[in-house]
Amino acid sequence: MKYHNSNTVLYLDGKFQKAANTTADIYGQSLHYGYAVFEGIRAYHTHNGTRVFKIREHFERLKKSAELVNMPFPWDINNLIKQTYKLLELNNLKDAYIRPLVYAAPNMQLVAATDVSIMICAWEWGAYLGNQQLKVCISSYERPNPKSTPIEAKVSGNYVNSILATTEAKRKGFDEALLLDMNGNIAEAPGANIFIEKNGRLYTPPLGNILAGITRATVIELCRILDIELVEKHLTVKDLKHADSAFFCGTATEIAGIASVDEYQFPIRWNDSVGATIQRTYKCLVLEKQNYEVII
């Protein structure tokens, strides 16, 4: 996939410039060590114009990620929000995926950054995992131990783990992987959180060994609105393989139903699942439709 053309504009350190003319220093810690933090944000074309979903929450998490890895964050979030909307306008994007990245200045030492840059780019991107129900496998890779790296921060280097897991899954003929934590409990997908359904109730792993997903928090909000019982608890592979249905959620993924995990096929049809109700409601929410009960 090509993410930009000769006319694509990005935002870099307070200025808009052509992506094709932008350069980066090859001696940066971010390139050599993965010492950078980022966000994934979605803009939707709604009846009220282009709306970036939960943009403030994303930039606040970007700032928190920087703080957790001792990177400076000298930017005003209100201004970053304003510049993001301007970026979409300059690129004539209405439905788009937005990627802010905070990266370090040239430095080959293994010390905290003192000088950083911020880049924001955007492109058209459909549902990351597609629109079909997914065949998932339990990965041989584990999520990093929270004592080794701040799991709640979106650190670029952490996603080598994600690349390894997804690549392994696809080589085995699956659509995506599901990783366990260091205790053998269900953690998350390489780029998404997981919910499972059992007897009409949803379960999801608690915070601590997973990314605190903004879409995950939105699903929890929707459960309260829709009066769906939700339990946050540690889940085993046995719990998963005795569940009625399951789904992934994330900004890039949105809400994606899972058809099977390894050899186990979920018994409830996706359209009859609680996850499908959440999926429809989530789509209403991002498009600012209010009459959820009419859609469900």
GROMACS .gro file of C-alpha atoms in nm:
model
  296
    1MET     CA    1   0.000   0.000   0.000
    2LYS     CA    2   0.125   0.349  -0.086
    3TYR     CA    3   0.065   0.592   0.198
    4HIS     CA    4   0.146   0.915   0.017
    5ASN     CA    5   0.190   1.068  -0.326
    6SER     CA    6   0.368   1.375  -0.460
    7ASN     CA    7   0.094   1.603  -0.325
    8THR     CA    8   0.058   1.455   0.023
    9VAL     CA    9   0.122   1.698   0.306
   10LEU     CA   10   0.229   1.613   0.661
   11TYR     CA   11   0.279   1.818   0.976
   12LEU     CA   12   0.631   1.834   1.118
   13ASP     CA   13   0.740   2.048   1.411
   14GLY     CA   14   0.492   2.327   1.355
   15LYS     CA   15   0.499   2.334   0.976
   16PHE     CA   16   0.312   2.165   0.694
   17GLN     CA   17   0.533   2.024   0.421
   18LYS     CA   18   0.527   1.777   0.135
   19ALA     CA   19   0.581   1.422   0.259
   20ALA     CA   20   0.802   1.346  -0.040
   21ASN     CA   21   1.041   1.626   0.059
   22THR     CA   22   1.069   1.529   0.425
   23THR     CA   23   1.386   1.372   0.561
   24ALA     CA   24   1.487   1.211   0.891
   25ASP     CA   25   1.830   1.179   1.047
   26ILE     CA   26   1.960   0.821   1.029
   27TYR     CA   27   2.143   0.862   1.360
   28GLY     CA   28   1.822   0.900   1.558
   29GLN     CA   29   1.747   0.683   1.861
   30SER     CA   30   1.399   0.621   1.723
   31LEU     CA   31   1.532   0.453   1.410
   32HIS     CA   32   1.806   0.254   1.583
   33TYR     CA   33   1.632   0.159   1.908
   34GLY     CA   34   1.258   0.206   1.849
   35TYR     CA   35   1.262   0.492   2.100
   36ALA     CA   36   0.949   0.674   1.988
   37VAL     CA   37   0.583   0.693   2.083
   38PHE     CA   38   0.283   0.715   1.856
   39GLU     CA   39  -0.095   0.710   1.825
   40GLY     CA   40  -0.346   0.573   1.578
   41ILE     CA   41  -0.653   0.794   1.535
   42ARG     CA   42  -0.950   0.775   1.297
   43ALA     CA   43  -1.144   1.051   1.125
   44TYR     CA   44  -1.494   0.979   0.997
   45HIS     CA   45  -1.707   1.158   0.740
   46THR     CA   46  -2.025   1.226   0.936
   47HIS     CA   47  -2.341   1.425   0.864
   48ASN     CA   48  -2.174   1.704   1.064
   49GLY     CA   49  -1.861   1.699   0.848
   50THR     CA   50  -1.529   1.533   0.920
   51ARG     CA   51  -1.501   1.431   1.286
   52VAL     CA   52  -1.191   1.286   1.447
   53PHE     CA   53  -1.310   1.031   1.702
   54LYS     CA   54  -1.184   1.090   2.058
   55ILE     CA   55  -0.898   1.303   1.931
   56ARG     CA   56  -0.828   1.462   2.269
   57GLU     CA   57  -0.805   1.125   2.442
   58HIS     CA   58  -0.555   1.009   2.180
   59PHE     CA   59  -0.329   1.312   2.215
   60GLU     CA   60  -0.349   1.288   2.593
   61ARG     CA   61  -0.238   0.926   2.571
   62LEU     CA   62   0.043   1.029   2.336
   63LYS     CA   63   0.162   1.274   2.600
   64LYS     CA   64   0.135   1.009   2.872
   65SER     CA   65   0.331   0.761   2.658
   66ALA     CA   66   0.609   1.017   2.615
   67GLU     CA   67   0.619   1.081   2.988
   68LEU     CA   68   0.634   0.709   3.066
   69VAL     CA   69   0.949   0.667   2.854
   70ASN     CA   70   1.106   0.996   2.966
   71MET     CA   71   1.058   1.182   2.639
   72PRO     CA   72   0.980   1.556   2.648
   73PHE     CA   73   0.636   1.661   2.526
   74PRO     CA   74   0.650   2.041   2.479
   75TRP     CA   75   0.340   2.074   2.262
   76ASP     CA   76  -0.005   2.210   2.342
   77ILE     CA   77  -0.273   1.946   2.285
   78ASN     CA   78  -0.532   2.202   2.175
   79ASN     CA   79  -0.296   2.320   1.903
   80LEU     CA   80  -0.221   1.963   1.792
   81ILE     CA   81  -0.593   1.900   1.756
   82LYS     CA   82  -0.629   2.214   1.546
   83GLN     CA   83  -0.334   2.119   1.325
   84THR     CA   84  -0.472   1.767   1.276
   85TYR     CA   85  -0.798   1.901   1.134
   86LYS     CA   86  -0.595   2.136   0.913
   87LEU     CA   87  -0.388   1.841   0.793
   88LEU     CA   88  -0.703   1.654   0.687
   89GLU     CA   89  -0.826   1.963   0.506
   90LEU     CA   90  -0.496   2.013   0.319
   91ASN     CA   91  -0.501   1.651   0.204
   92ASN     CA   92  -0.874   1.654   0.123
   93LEU     CA   93  -0.932   1.361   0.356
   94LYS     CA   94  -1.271   1.295   0.514
   95ASP     CA   95  -1.239   0.931   0.621
   96ALA     CA   96  -0.881   0.879   0.730
   97TYR     CA   97  -0.635   0.714   0.962
   98ILE     CA   98  -0.409   0.962   1.144
   99ARG     CA   99  -0.064   0.882   1.280
  100PRO     CA  100   0.110   1.121   1.522
  101LEU     CA  101   0.468   1.019   1.606
  102VAL     CA  102   0.704   1.168   1.863
  103TYR     CA  103   1.062   1.076   1.783
  104ALA     CA  104   1.405   1.153   1.925
  105ALA     CA  105   1.685   1.368   1.790
  106PRO     CA  106   2.016   1.211   1.676
  107ASN     CA  107   2.184   1.034   1.966
  108MET     CA  108   2.349   0.692   1.973
  109GLN     CA  109   2.363   0.669   2.352
  110LEU     CA  110   2.114   0.471   2.558
  111VAL     CA  111   1.990   0.770   2.756
  112ALA     CA  112   1.659   0.955   2.768
  113ALA     CA  113   1.587   1.199   2.488
  114THR     CA  114   1.627   1.570   2.550
  115ASP     CA  115   1.526   1.688   2.202
  116VAL     CA  116   1.225   1.551   2.016
  117SER     CA  117   1.016   1.614   1.706
  118ILE     CA  118   0.651   1.552   1.632
  119MET     CA  119   0.514   1.438   1.298
  120ILE     CA  120   0.148   1.389   1.205
  121CYS     CA  121   0.046   1.221   0.881
  122ALA     CA  122  -0.280   1.076   0.751
  123TRP     CA  123  -0.404   0.843   0.479
  124GLU     CA  124  -0.714   0.656   0.368
  125TRP     CA  125  -0.726   0.316   0.537
  126GLY     CA  126  -1.012   0.070   0.556
  127ALA     CA  127  -1.078  -0.170   0.843
  128TYR     CA  128  -0.733  -0.297   0.942
  129LEU     CA  129  -0.838  -0.661   0.973
  130GLY     CA  130  -1.099  -0.647   0.696
  131ASN     CA  131  -1.472  -0.705   0.725
  132GLN     CA  132  -1.487  -1.084   0.751
  133GLN     CA  133  -1.490  -1.290   1.068
  134LEU     CA  134  -1.135  -1.377   1.167
  135LYS     CA  135  -0.946  -1.703   1.202
  136VAL     CA  136  -0.714  -1.648   1.498
  137CYS     CA  137  -0.436  -1.855   1.654
  138ILE     CA  138  -0.273  -1.843   1.995
  139SER     CA  139   0.072  -1.703   1.932
  140SER     CA  140   0.395  -1.861   2.046
  141TYR     CA  141   0.506  -1.507   2.135
  142GLU     CA  142   0.407  -1.345   2.465
  143ARG     CA  143   0.332  -0.983   2.536
  144PRO     CA  144   0.626  -0.807   2.704
  145ASN     CA  145   0.643  -0.822   3.082
  146PRO     CA  146   0.524  -0.488   3.228
  147LYS     CA  147   0.838  -0.490   3.443
  148SER     CA  148   1.050  -0.474   3.126
  149THR     CA  149   0.871  -0.194   2.942
  150PRO     CA  150   0.567   0.030   3.011
  151ILE     CA  151   0.290  -0.171   2.846
  152GLU     CA  152   0.040   0.115   2.880
  153ALA     CA  153   0.260   0.334   2.655
  154LYS     CA  154   0.240   0.306   2.275
  155VAL     CA  155   0.615   0.270   2.227
  156SER     CA  156   0.729   0.203   1.872
  157GLY     CA  157   0.983  -0.062   1.976
  158ASN     CA  158   0.715  -0.268   2.150
  159TYR     CA  159   0.554  -0.336   1.813
  160VAL     CA  160   0.837  -0.561   1.696
  161ASN     CA  161   0.658  -0.812   1.919
  162SER     CA  162   0.338  -0.742   1.723
  163ILE     CA  163   0.507  -0.786   1.385
  164LEU     CA  164   0.651  -1.121   1.491
  165ALA     CA  165   0.316  -1.248   1.617
  166THR     CA  166   0.111  -1.139   1.315
  167THR     CA  167   0.372  -1.270   1.069
  168GLU     CA  168   0.373  -1.608   1.244
  169ALA     CA  169  -0.007  -1.625   1.235
  170LYS     CA  170  -0.029  -1.545   0.865
  171ARG     CA  171   0.240  -1.799   0.779
  172LYS     CA  172   0.026  -2.060   0.951
  173GLY     CA  173  -0.279  -1.962   0.747
  174PHE     CA  174  -0.457  -1.752   1.011
  175ASP     CA  175  -0.576  -1.394   0.986
  176GLU     CA  176  -0.435  -1.271   1.316
  177ALA     CA  177  -0.267  -1.377   1.638
  178LEU     CA  178  -0.371  -1.362   2.001
  179LEU     CA  179  -0.094  -1.326   2.256
  180LEU     CA  180  -0.080  -1.443   2.616
  181ASP     CA  181   0.088  -1.258   2.900
  182MET     CA  182   0.381  -1.387   3.109
  183ASN     CA  183   0.135  -1.573   3.335
  184GLY     CA  184  -0.029  -1.762   3.050
  185ASN     CA  185  -0.347  -1.552   3.057
  186ILE     CA  186  -0.513  -1.398   2.753
  187ALA     CA  187  -0.359  -1.055   2.684
  188GLU     CA  188  -0.443  -0.900   2.347
  189ALA     CA  189  -0.393  -0.914   1.973
  190PRO     CA  190  -0.085  -0.751   1.815
  191GLY     CA  191  -0.281  -0.429   1.765
  192ALA     CA  192  -0.615  -0.474   1.938
  193ASN     CA  193  -0.785  -0.565   2.265
  194ILE     CA  194  -1.014  -0.866   2.302
  195PHE     CA  195  -1.360  -0.928   2.449
  196ILE     CA  196  -1.526  -1.268   2.484
  197GLU     CA  197  -1.894  -1.350   2.530
  198LYS     CA  198  -2.037  -1.622   2.755
  199ASN     CA  199  -2.409  -1.655   2.831
  200GLY     CA  200  -2.483  -1.300   2.719
  201ARG     CA  201  -2.210  -1.146   2.938
  202LEU     CA  202  -1.887  -0.989   2.808
  203TYR     CA  203  -1.544  -1.049   2.959
  204THR     CA  204  -1.216  -0.871   2.891
  205PRO     CA  205  -0.869  -0.886   3.049
  206PRO     CA  206  -0.801  -0.618   3.312
  207LEU     CA  207  -0.543  -0.344   3.271
  208GLY     CA  208  -0.190  -0.419   3.381
  209ASN     CA  209  -0.055  -0.650   3.112
  210ILE     CA  210  -0.234  -0.490   2.814
  211LEU     CA  211  -0.257  -0.157   2.635
  212ALA     CA  212  -0.530   0.064   2.779
  213GLY     CA  213  -0.711   0.088   2.446
  214ILE     CA  214  -0.927   0.389   2.376
  215THR     CA  215  -1.164   0.173   2.172
  216ARG     CA  216  -1.164  -0.077   2.460
  217ALA     CA  217  -1.276   0.203   2.693
  218THR     CA  218  -1.544   0.299   2.440
  219VAL     CA  219  -1.677  -0.059   2.432
  220ILE     CA  220  -1.697  -0.054   2.812
  221GLU     CA  221  -1.893   0.274   2.790
  222LEU     CA  222  -2.130   0.119   2.535
  223CYS     CA  223  -2.188  -0.181   2.762
  224ARG     CA  224  -2.308   0.057   3.033
  225ILE     CA  225  -2.535   0.241   2.786
  226LEU     CA  226  -2.681  -0.083   2.649
  227ASP     CA  227  -2.705  -0.252   2.991
  228ILE     CA  228  -2.472  -0.533   2.886
  229GLU     CA  229  -2.300  -0.697   3.181
  230LEU     CA  230  -1.923  -0.665   3.156
  231VAL     CA  231  -1.659  -0.832   3.371
  232GLU     CA  232  -1.289  -0.741   3.371
  233LYS     CA  233  -1.091  -1.045   3.484
  234HIS     CA  234  -0.796  -1.259   3.393
  235LEU     CA  235  -0.897  -1.505   3.122
  236THR     CA  236  -0.738  -1.836   3.033
  237VAL     CA  237  -0.720  -2.009   2.698
  238LYS     CA  238  -0.975  -2.255   2.839
  239ASP     CA  239  -1.213  -1.964   2.906
  240LEU     CA  240  -1.169  -1.848   2.549
  241LYS     CA  241  -1.227  -2.191   2.400
  242HIS     CA  242  -1.549  -2.237   2.597
  243ALA     CA  243  -1.685  -1.895   2.502
  244ASP     CA  244  -1.986  -1.831   2.279
  245SER     CA  245  -1.821  -1.560   2.067
  246ALA     CA  246  -1.537  -1.307   2.074
  247PHE     CA  247  -1.417  -0.992   1.904
  248PHE     CA  248  -1.117  -0.762   1.874
  249CYS     CA  249  -1.140  -0.386   1.908
  250GLY     CA  250  -0.903  -0.101   1.834
  251THR     CA  251  -0.886   0.227   1.645
  252ALA     CA  252  -0.747   0.066   1.330
  253THR     CA  253  -0.944  -0.258   1.377
  254GLU     CA  254  -1.267  -0.091   1.496
  255ILE     CA  255  -1.484  -0.391   1.601
  256ALA     CA  256  -1.386  -0.719   1.433
  257GLY     CA  257  -1.564  -1.048   1.502
  258ILE     CA  258  -1.364  -1.367   1.555
  259ALA     CA  259  -1.487  -1.686   1.390
  260SER     CA  260  -1.241  -1.926   1.551
  261VAL     CA  261  -0.933  -1.961   1.770
  262ASP     CA  262  -0.701  -2.242   1.665
  263GLU     CA  263  -0.936  -2.539   1.610
  264TYR     CA  264  -1.222  -2.396   1.818
  265GLN     CA  265  -1.521  -2.252   1.629
  266PHE     CA  266  -1.739  -2.012   1.825
  267PRO     CA  267  -2.091  -2.157   1.840
  268ILE     CA  268  -2.299  -1.837   1.817
  269ARG     CA  269  -2.349  -1.679   1.475
  270TRP     CA  270  -2.176  -1.342   1.470
  271ASN     CA  271  -2.493  -1.153   1.377
  272ASP     CA  272  -2.663  -1.297   1.686
  273SER     CA  273  -2.379  -1.213   1.924
  274VAL     CA  274  -2.339  -0.933   2.175
  275GLY     CA  275  -2.028  -0.833   1.981
  276ALA     CA  276  -2.234  -0.766   1.669
  277THR     CA  277  -2.459  -0.535   1.874
  278ILE     CA  278  -2.149  -0.352   1.997
  279GLN     CA  279  -2.017  -0.333   1.640
  280ARG     CA  280  -2.336  -0.173   1.510
  281THR     CA  281  -2.358   0.067   1.803
  282TYR     CA  282  -1.994   0.165   1.769
  283LYS     CA  283  -2.048   0.251   1.403
  284CYS     CA  284  -2.344   0.467   1.501
  285LEU     CA  285  -2.133   0.640   1.764
  286VAL     CA  286  -1.844   0.731   1.535
  287LEU     CA  287  -2.089   0.858   1.274
  288GLU     CA  288  -2.277   1.055   1.540
  289LYS     CA  289  -2.608   0.880   1.490
  290GLN     CA  290  -2.809   0.899   1.807
  291ASN     CA  291  -3.095   0.651   1.768
  292TYR     CA  292  -2.903   0.337   1.861
  293GLU     CA  293  -3.220   0.148   1.946
  294VAL     CA  294  -3.344   0.189   1.587
  295ILE     CA  295  -3.025   0.038   1.443
  296ILE     CA  296  -2.984  -0.253   1.685
   0.00000   0.00000   0.00000
